[in-house]
Structure formats: structure tokens, C-alpha cells
Amino acid sequence: MTRVDGRVARGTPCAGWDLRRLVAHMTAQHHGFAAATRGVGGDPGYWREQERTGEPARAHRAAADAVLGAFAEPGVLEREFVLPELVGGFRGRTAIGFHFVDYVVHAWDVAATLGVRLHLADEVLTAALAVARRVPTDPAGRGPDFAFAPALKVAEGIGPLEATLRLLGRQPRAWLGTSRRQWSVPALKVAEETLRLPGREPWAWPRSGT
């Protein structure tokens, strides 16, 4: 991800965010979820984005390593996570699912911004789509002030990554790059390694604050 540093002013699929802002958001979310595993996720300071950092790639890489270490701790699936953006507490199994699908999408966001193709393992795509299908589509909970834009129509026969992106409000065909290079980023590492932690499975997105 070091080579990203010279392109941080590029616009991204996240409306109104350049790449620097997107990476800052991703970094803050890693720190926030790591804090939630320790029972202090209710403190907004852990989720605060750093306005400027001289080395965004290094900061994000360190945060990704921290959250993966936190998710690998014994008993984390049964802990209660407090997440400021959502009402109520969530079991670790469910909360980790939130972060997992978010980082499949953000891995694509970064790759699309740079005009490169993203390769994800089939097991990651299958799990991400299972979670995305459970995210409520009520327009009252979608839009600029929420985690995801309104869901888009999913045509029959499209691949699981495109289906996941469209269910979560992305327009992947508008961001198709011409490069055939595949690219691995820490966001992708978080998605894949989270899925491979012991006892993980496609998580159910709760339809209430439980």
C-alpha cells in the first residue's frame, strides 16, 4: 500500500471522500473495533479519524494488524461489542461480521480508486454476500448519514462481489478499471484473515439492537 501515498487526493466510490479520507476512516474503524474487543468501544476517541498523518499507509497497516490480533483472542466471539454508530451492544460474532463485510467493500473501494482489479478468495466472496443480504434495505437507514448508500438492483447471474457491492449501494460498473493487475491491500488482509480465524462463519446481520 506504500505506493498509494502519492495518489491520496483521488476521488473514491465513497461520495465526497478522497483516498486519504477513506484510508483515515478505515484506520479509525480498525482501532475502534479493536477497542470494542476490550470493552471500551463506547469511547468515541477510539473511532476518531486522524485529520492528517504523514504516512497513511503505515498507519493503516498497523491498525489492521491490531484489529486482526484483537479478533484472534480467545472468547472474542462471545464478548459484547459496543459500537457508537449503532444502537445497543452486539455479540462479538455479529460485530465482527459488520467489520468483515465493510472491509470487503472498502478493499474494492481502494482498488477501484487506483484502477486495479481486486482478487478475493471464493470463500470470502461467499461469506460477504451472505452478510450483505442480511443488511436491512429500509431507505430510512441508508444514505449519507449511514454506513451504506441505498441498495441497488442485483441482476440475476452477476458475480458475488458485484452483488455484494450493489446490495451495499456501490456502482461497480461505473468504476471498472482497465488494468488487469491484482492488488492486495491491508483491507483485503483484514477481510480474508478474519474469515479464517477459528470458529468464524457467515454472520447474521441483526434486524434489531440485539
PDB file of C-alpha atoms in Angstrom:
ATOM      1  CA  MET A   1       0.000   0.000   0.000  1.00  0.00           C
ATOM      2  CA  THR A   2       3.015   2.287   0.196  1.00  0.00           C
ATOM      3  CA  ARG A   3       2.660   3.184  -3.461  1.00  0.00           C
ATOM      4  CA  VAL A   4      -0.786   4.626  -2.698  1.00  0.00           C
ATOM      5  CA  ASP A   5       0.704   7.582  -0.832  1.00  0.00           C
ATOM      6  CA  GLY A   6       1.226   9.658  -3.971  1.00  0.00           C
ATOM      7  CA  ARG A   7      -2.415   9.297  -5.019  1.00  0.00           C
ATOM      8  CA  VAL A   8      -4.255  10.181  -1.839  1.00  0.00           C
ATOM      9  CA  ALA A   9      -6.127  13.098  -3.440  1.00  0.00           C
ATOM     10  CA  ARG A  10      -8.032  10.859  -5.862  1.00  0.00           C
ATOM     11  CA  GLY A  11     -11.796  10.626  -5.529  1.00  0.00           C
ATOM     12  CA  THR A  12     -13.245   7.311  -4.352  1.00  0.00           C
ATOM     13  CA  PRO A  13     -16.551   5.426  -4.633  1.00  0.00           C
ATOM     14  CA  CYS A  14     -17.356   6.864  -1.178  1.00  0.00           C
ATOM     15  CA  ALA A  15     -19.092  10.088  -2.189  1.00  0.00           C
ATOM     16  CA  GLY A  16     -17.194  13.180  -1.089  1.00  0.00           C
ATOM     17  CA  TRP A  17     -14.143  11.287   0.152  1.00  0.00           C
ATOM     18  CA  ASP A  18     -10.713  11.284  -1.410  1.00  0.00           C
ATOM     19  CA  LEU A  19      -8.397   8.342  -0.869  1.00  0.00           C
ATOM     20  CA  ARG A  20      -6.705   9.943   2.132  1.00  0.00           C
ATOM     21  CA  ARG A  21     -10.061  10.353   3.884  1.00  0.00           C
ATOM     22  CA  LEU A  22     -11.094   6.801   3.031  1.00  0.00           C
ATOM     23  CA  VAL A  23      -7.865   5.353   4.427  1.00  0.00           C
ATOM     24  CA  ALA A  24      -8.220   7.515   7.550  1.00  0.00           C
ATOM     25  CA  HIS A  25     -11.742   6.147   8.024  1.00  0.00           C
ATOM     26  CA  MET A  26     -10.557   2.579   7.556  1.00  0.00           C
ATOM     27  CA  THR A  27      -7.731   3.102  10.045  1.00  0.00           C
ATOM     28  CA  ALA A  28     -10.078   4.585  12.639  1.00  0.00           C
ATOM     29  CA  GLN A  29     -12.552   1.732  12.233  1.00  0.00           C
ATOM     30  CA  HIS A  30      -9.805  -0.814  12.859  1.00  0.00           C
ATOM     31  CA  HIS A  31      -8.821   0.981  16.061  1.00  0.00           C
ATOM     32  CA  GLY A  32     -12.459   1.273  17.100  1.00  0.00           C
ATOM     33  CA  PHE A  33     -13.237  -2.405  16.620  1.00  0.00           C
ATOM     34  CA  ALA A  34     -10.029  -3.385  18.397  1.00  0.00           C
ATOM     35  CA  ALA A  35     -11.154  -1.199  21.311  1.00  0.00           C
ATOM     36  CA  ALA A  36     -14.579  -2.846  21.244  1.00  0.00           C
ATOM     37  CA  THR A  37     -12.966  -6.239  21.857  1.00  0.00           C
ATOM     38  CA  ARG A  38     -11.552  -4.762  25.087  1.00  0.00           C
ATOM     39  CA  GLY A  39     -14.930  -3.451  26.242  1.00  0.00           C
ATOM     40  CA  VAL A  40     -14.163   0.211  25.561  1.00  0.00           C
ATOM     41  CA  GLY A  41     -15.824   0.604  22.163  1.00  0.00           C
ATOM     42  CA  GLY A  42     -18.235   3.153  23.590  1.00  0.00           C
ATOM     43  CA  ASP A  43     -15.435   5.716  23.845  1.00  0.00           C
ATOM     44  CA  PRO A  44     -15.671   7.827  20.665  1.00  0.00           C
ATOM     45  CA  GLY A  45     -11.994   8.701  20.908  1.00  0.00           C
ATOM     46  CA  TYR A  46     -11.041   5.278  19.611  1.00  0.00           C
ATOM     47  CA  TRP A  47     -13.102   5.839  16.465  1.00  0.00           C
ATOM     48  CA  ARG A  48     -11.872   9.340  15.698  1.00  0.00           C
ATOM     49  CA  GLU A  49     -10.190   9.818  12.336  1.00  0.00           C
ATOM     50  CA  GLN A  50      -6.797  11.467  12.295  1.00  0.00           C
ATOM     51  CA  GLU A  51      -7.156  14.508  10.064  1.00  0.00           C
ATOM     52  CA  ARG A  52      -3.624  14.297   8.740  1.00  0.00           C
ATOM     53  CA  THR A  53      -0.952  11.682   9.044  1.00  0.00           C
ATOM     54  CA  GLY A  54       2.342  11.792   7.234  1.00  0.00           C
ATOM     55  CA  GLU A  55       2.307   8.072   6.438  1.00  0.00           C
ATOM     56  CA  PRO A  56      -1.307   6.919   5.936  1.00  0.00           C
ATOM     57  CA  ALA A  57      -0.291   3.530   4.549  1.00  0.00           C
ATOM     58  CA  ARG A  58       1.886   2.699   7.546  1.00  0.00           C
ATOM     59  CA  ALA A  59      -0.780   3.903   9.991  1.00  0.00           C
ATOM     60  CA  HIS A  60      -3.402   1.755   8.295  1.00  0.00           C
ATOM     61  CA  ARG A  61      -1.164  -1.307   8.217  1.00  0.00           C
ATOM     62  CA  ALA A  62      -0.508  -1.029  11.958  1.00  0.00           C
ATOM     63  CA  ALA A  63      -4.227  -0.628  12.662  1.00  0.00           C
ATOM     64  CA  ALA A  64      -5.067  -3.652  10.501  1.00  0.00           C
ATOM     65  CA  ASP A  65      -2.564  -5.782  12.401  1.00  0.00           C
ATOM     66  CA  ALA A  66      -4.027  -4.562  15.697  1.00  0.00           C
ATOM     67  CA  VAL A  67      -7.609  -5.455  14.848  1.00  0.00           C
ATOM     68  CA  LEU A  68      -6.655  -8.876  13.486  1.00  0.00           C
ATOM     69  CA  GLY A  69      -4.809  -9.601  16.710  1.00  0.00           C
ATOM     70  CA  ALA A  70      -7.825  -8.477  18.730  1.00  0.00           C
ATOM     71  CA  PHE A  71     -10.219 -10.634  16.697  1.00  0.00           C
ATOM     72  CA  ALA A  72      -7.991 -13.683  17.245  1.00  0.00           C
ATOM     73  CA  GLU A  73      -8.200 -13.503  21.042  1.00  0.00           C
ATOM     74  CA  PRO A  74      -9.873 -16.439  22.817  1.00  0.00           C
ATOM     75  CA  GLY A  75     -13.531 -15.847  23.644  1.00  0.00           C
ATOM     76  CA  VAL A  76     -13.907 -12.783  21.439  1.00  0.00           C
ATOM     77  CA  LEU A  77     -16.952 -14.210  19.650  1.00  0.00           C
ATOM     78  CA  GLU A  78     -18.963 -14.172  22.870  1.00  0.00           C
ATOM     79  CA  ARG A  79     -17.930 -10.744  24.133  1.00  0.00           C
ATOM     80  CA  GLU A  80     -20.256  -7.769  23.907  1.00  0.00           C
ATOM     81  CA  PHE A  81     -19.146  -5.083  21.485  1.00  0.00           C
ATOM     82  CA  VAL A  82     -20.405  -1.528  21.907  1.00  0.00           C
ATOM     83  CA  LEU A  83     -20.364   0.307  18.570  1.00  0.00           C
ATOM     84  CA  PRO A  84     -21.126   4.056  18.661  1.00  0.00           C
ATOM     85  CA  GLU A  85     -22.603   4.106  15.144  1.00  0.00           C
ATOM     86  CA  LEU A  86     -25.241   1.522  16.100  1.00  0.00           C
ATOM     87  CA  VAL A  87     -27.704   1.355  18.978  1.00  0.00           C
ATOM     88  CA  GLY A  88     -27.097  -1.252  21.643  1.00  0.00           C
ATOM     89  CA  GLY A  89     -24.472  -3.924  22.187  1.00  0.00           C
ATOM     90  CA  PHE A  90     -23.690  -6.810  19.856  1.00  0.00           C
ATOM     91  CA  ARG A  91     -22.142 -10.225  20.327  1.00  0.00           C
ATOM     92  CA  GLY A  92     -18.626 -10.400  19.004  1.00  0.00           C
ATOM     93  CA  ARG A  93     -19.636 -12.872  16.309  1.00  0.00           C
ATOM     94  CA  THR A  94     -22.123 -10.381  14.880  1.00  0.00           C
ATOM     95  CA  ALA A  95     -19.964  -7.287  15.307  1.00  0.00           C
ATOM     96  CA  ILE A  96     -17.025  -8.907  13.559  1.00  0.00           C
ATOM     97  CA  GLY A  97     -19.388  -9.647  10.683  1.00  0.00           C
ATOM     98  CA  PHE A  98     -20.084  -5.929  10.370  1.00  0.00           C
ATOM     99  CA  HIS A  99     -16.384  -5.187  10.092  1.00  0.00           C
ATOM    100  CA  PHE A 100     -15.760  -8.087   7.734  1.00  0.00           C
ATOM    101  CA  VAL A 101     -18.266  -7.036   5.085  1.00  0.00           C
ATOM    102  CA  ASP A 102     -17.285  -3.385   5.457  1.00  0.00           C
ATOM    103  CA  TYR A 103     -13.700  -4.270   4.617  1.00  0.00           C
ATOM    104  CA  VAL A 104     -14.567  -6.397   1.627  1.00  0.00           C
ATOM    105  CA  VAL A 105     -16.319  -3.289   0.298  1.00  0.00           C
ATOM    106  CA  HIS A 106     -13.507  -0.928   1.295  1.00  0.00           C
ATOM    107  CA  ALA A 107     -10.885  -3.203  -0.267  1.00  0.00           C
ATOM    108  CA  TRP A 108     -12.808  -2.788  -3.508  1.00  0.00           C
ATOM    109  CA  ASP A 109     -13.154   0.976  -2.927  1.00  0.00           C
ATOM    110  CA  VAL A 110      -9.381   1.377  -2.734  1.00  0.00           C
ATOM    111  CA  ALA A 111      -8.701  -0.885  -5.712  1.00  0.00           C
ATOM    112  CA  ALA A 112     -11.324   0.914  -7.810  1.00  0.00           C
ATOM    113  CA  THR A 113      -9.823   4.279  -6.905  1.00  0.00           C
ATOM    114  CA  LEU A 114      -6.432   3.107  -8.135  1.00  0.00           C
ATOM    115  CA  GLY A 115      -7.854   1.479 -11.266  1.00  0.00           C
ATOM    116  CA  VAL A 116      -6.728  -2.043 -10.426  1.00  0.00           C
ATOM    117  CA  ARG A 117      -8.619  -5.293 -10.126  1.00  0.00           C
ATOM    118  CA  LEU A 118      -9.241  -6.857  -6.740  1.00  0.00           C
ATOM    119  CA  HIS A 119      -8.860 -10.600  -6.248  1.00  0.00           C
ATOM    120  CA  LEU A 120     -10.762 -12.166  -3.358  1.00  0.00           C
ATOM    121  CA  ALA A 121     -10.940 -15.839  -2.455  1.00  0.00           C
ATOM    122  CA  ASP A 122     -14.220 -17.588  -3.208  1.00  0.00           C
ATOM    123  CA  GLU A 123     -14.827 -18.260   0.487  1.00  0.00           C
ATOM    124  CA  VAL A 124     -14.504 -14.539   1.240  1.00  0.00           C
ATOM    125  CA  LEU A 125     -16.924 -13.593  -1.538  1.00  0.00           C
ATOM    126  CA  THR A 126     -19.471 -16.186  -0.436  1.00  0.00           C
ATOM    127  CA  ALA A 127     -19.356 -15.056   3.192  1.00  0.00           C
ATOM    128  CA  ALA A 128     -19.515 -11.367   2.269  1.00  0.00           C
ATOM    129  CA  LEU A 129     -22.575 -11.871   0.092  1.00  0.00           C
ATOM    130  CA  ALA A 130     -24.298 -13.823   2.880  1.00  0.00           C
ATOM    131  CA  VAL A 131     -23.788 -10.896   5.254  1.00  0.00           C
ATOM    132  CA  ALA A 132     -24.717  -8.257   2.658  1.00  0.00           C
ATOM    133  CA  ARG A 133     -28.044  -9.976   2.001  1.00  0.00           C
ATOM    134  CA  ARG A 134     -28.936  -9.531   5.670  1.00  0.00           C
ATOM    135  CA  VAL A 135     -28.232  -5.815   5.853  1.00  0.00           C
ATOM    136  CA  PRO A 136     -31.611  -4.043   6.128  1.00  0.00           C
ATOM    137  CA  THR A 137     -32.580  -2.183   2.960  1.00  0.00           C
ATOM    138  CA  ASP A 138     -35.054   0.237   4.558  1.00  0.00           C
ATOM    139  CA  PRO A 139     -34.339   3.633   2.914  1.00  0.00           C
ATOM    140  CA  ALA A 140     -34.658   5.277   6.330  1.00  0.00           C
ATOM    141  CA  GLY A 141     -31.417   3.545   7.320  1.00  0.00           C
ATOM    142  CA  ARG A 142     -29.465   4.130   4.124  1.00  0.00           C
ATOM    143  CA  GLY A 143     -27.822   7.242   2.715  1.00  0.00           C
ATOM    144  CA  PRO A 144     -25.182   9.886   3.518  1.00  0.00           C
ATOM    145  CA  ASP A 145     -25.628   9.678   7.290  1.00  0.00           C
ATOM    146  CA  PHE A 146     -25.478   5.886   7.436  1.00  0.00           C
ATOM    147  CA  ALA A 147     -22.975   3.111   6.788  1.00  0.00           C
ATOM    148  CA  PHE A 148     -24.260   2.316   3.302  1.00  0.00           C
ATOM    149  CA  ALA A 149     -25.955   4.019   0.368  1.00  0.00           C
ATOM    150  CA  PRO A 150     -29.372   2.761  -0.790  1.00  0.00           C
ATOM    151  CA  ALA A 151     -29.248  -0.761  -2.191  1.00  0.00           C
ATOM    152  CA  LEU A 152     -29.200  -1.141  -5.964  1.00  0.00           C
ATOM    153  CA  LYS A 153     -30.930  -3.794  -8.046  1.00  0.00           C
ATOM    154  CA  VAL A 154     -28.996  -7.047  -8.294  1.00  0.00           C
ATOM    155  CA  ALA A 155     -29.405  -8.664 -11.691  1.00  0.00           C
ATOM    156  CA  GLU A 156     -29.640 -12.432 -11.906  1.00  0.00           C
ATOM    157  CA  GLY A 157     -26.382 -14.147 -12.719  1.00  0.00           C
ATOM    158  CA  ILE A 158     -23.897 -11.483 -11.627  1.00  0.00           C
ATOM    159  CA  GLY A 159     -20.906 -12.490  -9.541  1.00  0.00           C
ATOM    160  CA  PRO A 160     -20.867 -12.445  -5.742  1.00  0.00           C
ATOM    161  CA  LEU A 161     -18.546  -9.437  -5.433  1.00  0.00           C
ATOM    162  CA  GLU A 162     -20.664  -7.269  -7.720  1.00  0.00           C
ATOM    163  CA  ALA A 163     -23.822  -8.485  -5.968  1.00  0.00           C
ATOM    164  CA  THR A 164     -22.355  -7.575  -2.568  1.00  0.00           C
ATOM    165  CA  LEU A 165     -21.306  -4.146  -3.783  1.00  0.00           C
ATOM    166  CA  ARG A 166     -24.695  -3.382  -5.298  1.00  0.00           C
ATOM    167  CA  LEU A 167     -26.576  -4.576  -2.207  1.00  0.00           C
ATOM    168  CA  LEU A 168     -24.476  -2.121  -0.203  1.00  0.00           C
ATOM    169  CA  GLY A 169     -25.004   0.804  -2.549  1.00  0.00           C
ATOM    170  CA  ARG A 170     -21.893   0.712  -4.715  1.00  0.00           C
ATOM    171  CA  GLN A 171     -21.973   1.054  -8.507  1.00  0.00           C
ATOM    172  CA  PRO A 172     -19.092  -1.212  -9.549  1.00  0.00           C
ATOM    173  CA  ARG A 173     -19.542  -0.918 -13.299  1.00  0.00           C
ATOM    174  CA  ALA A 174     -19.036   2.827 -13.119  1.00  0.00           C
ATOM    175  CA  TRP A 175     -15.598   2.195 -11.591  1.00  0.00           C
ATOM    176  CA  LEU A 176     -14.275  -0.571 -13.823  1.00  0.00           C
ATOM    177  CA  GLY A 177     -10.555  -0.047 -14.333  1.00  0.00           C
ATOM    178  CA  THR A 178      -8.604  -1.005 -17.408  1.00  0.00           C
ATOM    179  CA  SER A 179      -5.729  -2.600 -15.510  1.00  0.00           C
ATOM    180  CA  ARG A 180      -5.642  -6.365 -15.131  1.00  0.00           C
ATOM    181  CA  ARG A 181      -3.239  -6.269 -12.211  1.00  0.00           C
ATOM    182  CA  GLN A 182      -4.438  -7.815  -8.997  1.00  0.00           C
ATOM    183  CA  TRP A 183      -3.665  -5.945  -5.827  1.00  0.00           C
ATOM    184  CA  SER A 184      -3.520  -6.965  -2.188  1.00  0.00           C
ATOM    185  CA  VAL A 185      -4.173  -4.312   0.446  1.00  0.00           C
ATOM    186  CA  PRO A 186      -4.401  -4.447   4.264  1.00  0.00           C
ATOM    187  CA  ALA A 187      -8.181  -4.081   3.936  1.00  0.00           C
ATOM    188  CA  LEU A 188      -8.202  -7.308   1.947  1.00  0.00           C
ATOM    189  CA  LYS A 189      -5.953  -8.924   4.548  1.00  0.00           C
ATOM    190  CA  VAL A 190      -8.457  -7.992   7.246  1.00  0.00           C
ATOM    191  CA  ALA A 191     -11.335  -9.490   5.267  1.00  0.00           C
ATOM    192  CA  GLU A 192      -9.580 -12.757   4.448  1.00  0.00           C
ATOM    193  CA  GLU A 193      -7.846 -13.335   7.773  1.00  0.00           C
ATOM    194  CA  THR A 194     -10.968 -12.500   9.778  1.00  0.00           C
ATOM    195  CA  LEU A 195     -12.847 -15.207   7.911  1.00  0.00           C
ATOM    196  CA  ARG A 196     -10.097 -17.732   8.621  1.00  0.00           C
ATOM    197  CA  LEU A 197      -9.949 -17.176  12.380  1.00  0.00           C
ATOM    198  CA  PRO A 198     -11.114 -20.251  14.333  1.00  0.00           C
ATOM    199  CA  GLY A 199     -14.875 -20.607  14.624  1.00  0.00           C
ATOM    200  CA  ARG A 200     -15.792 -17.943  12.084  1.00  0.00           C
ATOM    201  CA  GLU A 201     -18.788 -18.336   9.807  1.00  0.00           C
ATOM    202  CA  PRO A 202     -21.017 -16.048   7.727  1.00  0.00           C
ATOM    203  CA  TRP A 203     -22.597 -13.881  10.399  1.00  0.00           C
ATOM    204  CA  ALA A 204     -26.212 -12.833  10.684  1.00  0.00           C
ATOM    205  CA  TRP A 205     -26.835  -9.118  10.482  1.00  0.00           C
ATOM    206  CA  PRO A 206     -29.278  -8.379  13.323  1.00  0.00           C
ATOM    207  CA  ARG A 207     -32.613  -6.828  12.473  1.00  0.00           C
ATOM    208  CA  SER A 208     -32.887  -5.265  15.904  1.00  0.00           C
ATOM    209  CA  GLY A 209     -30.485  -3.959  18.501  1.00  0.00           C
ATOM    210  CA  THR A 210     -29.636  -7.385  19.854  1.00  0.00           C
TER     211      THR A 210
END
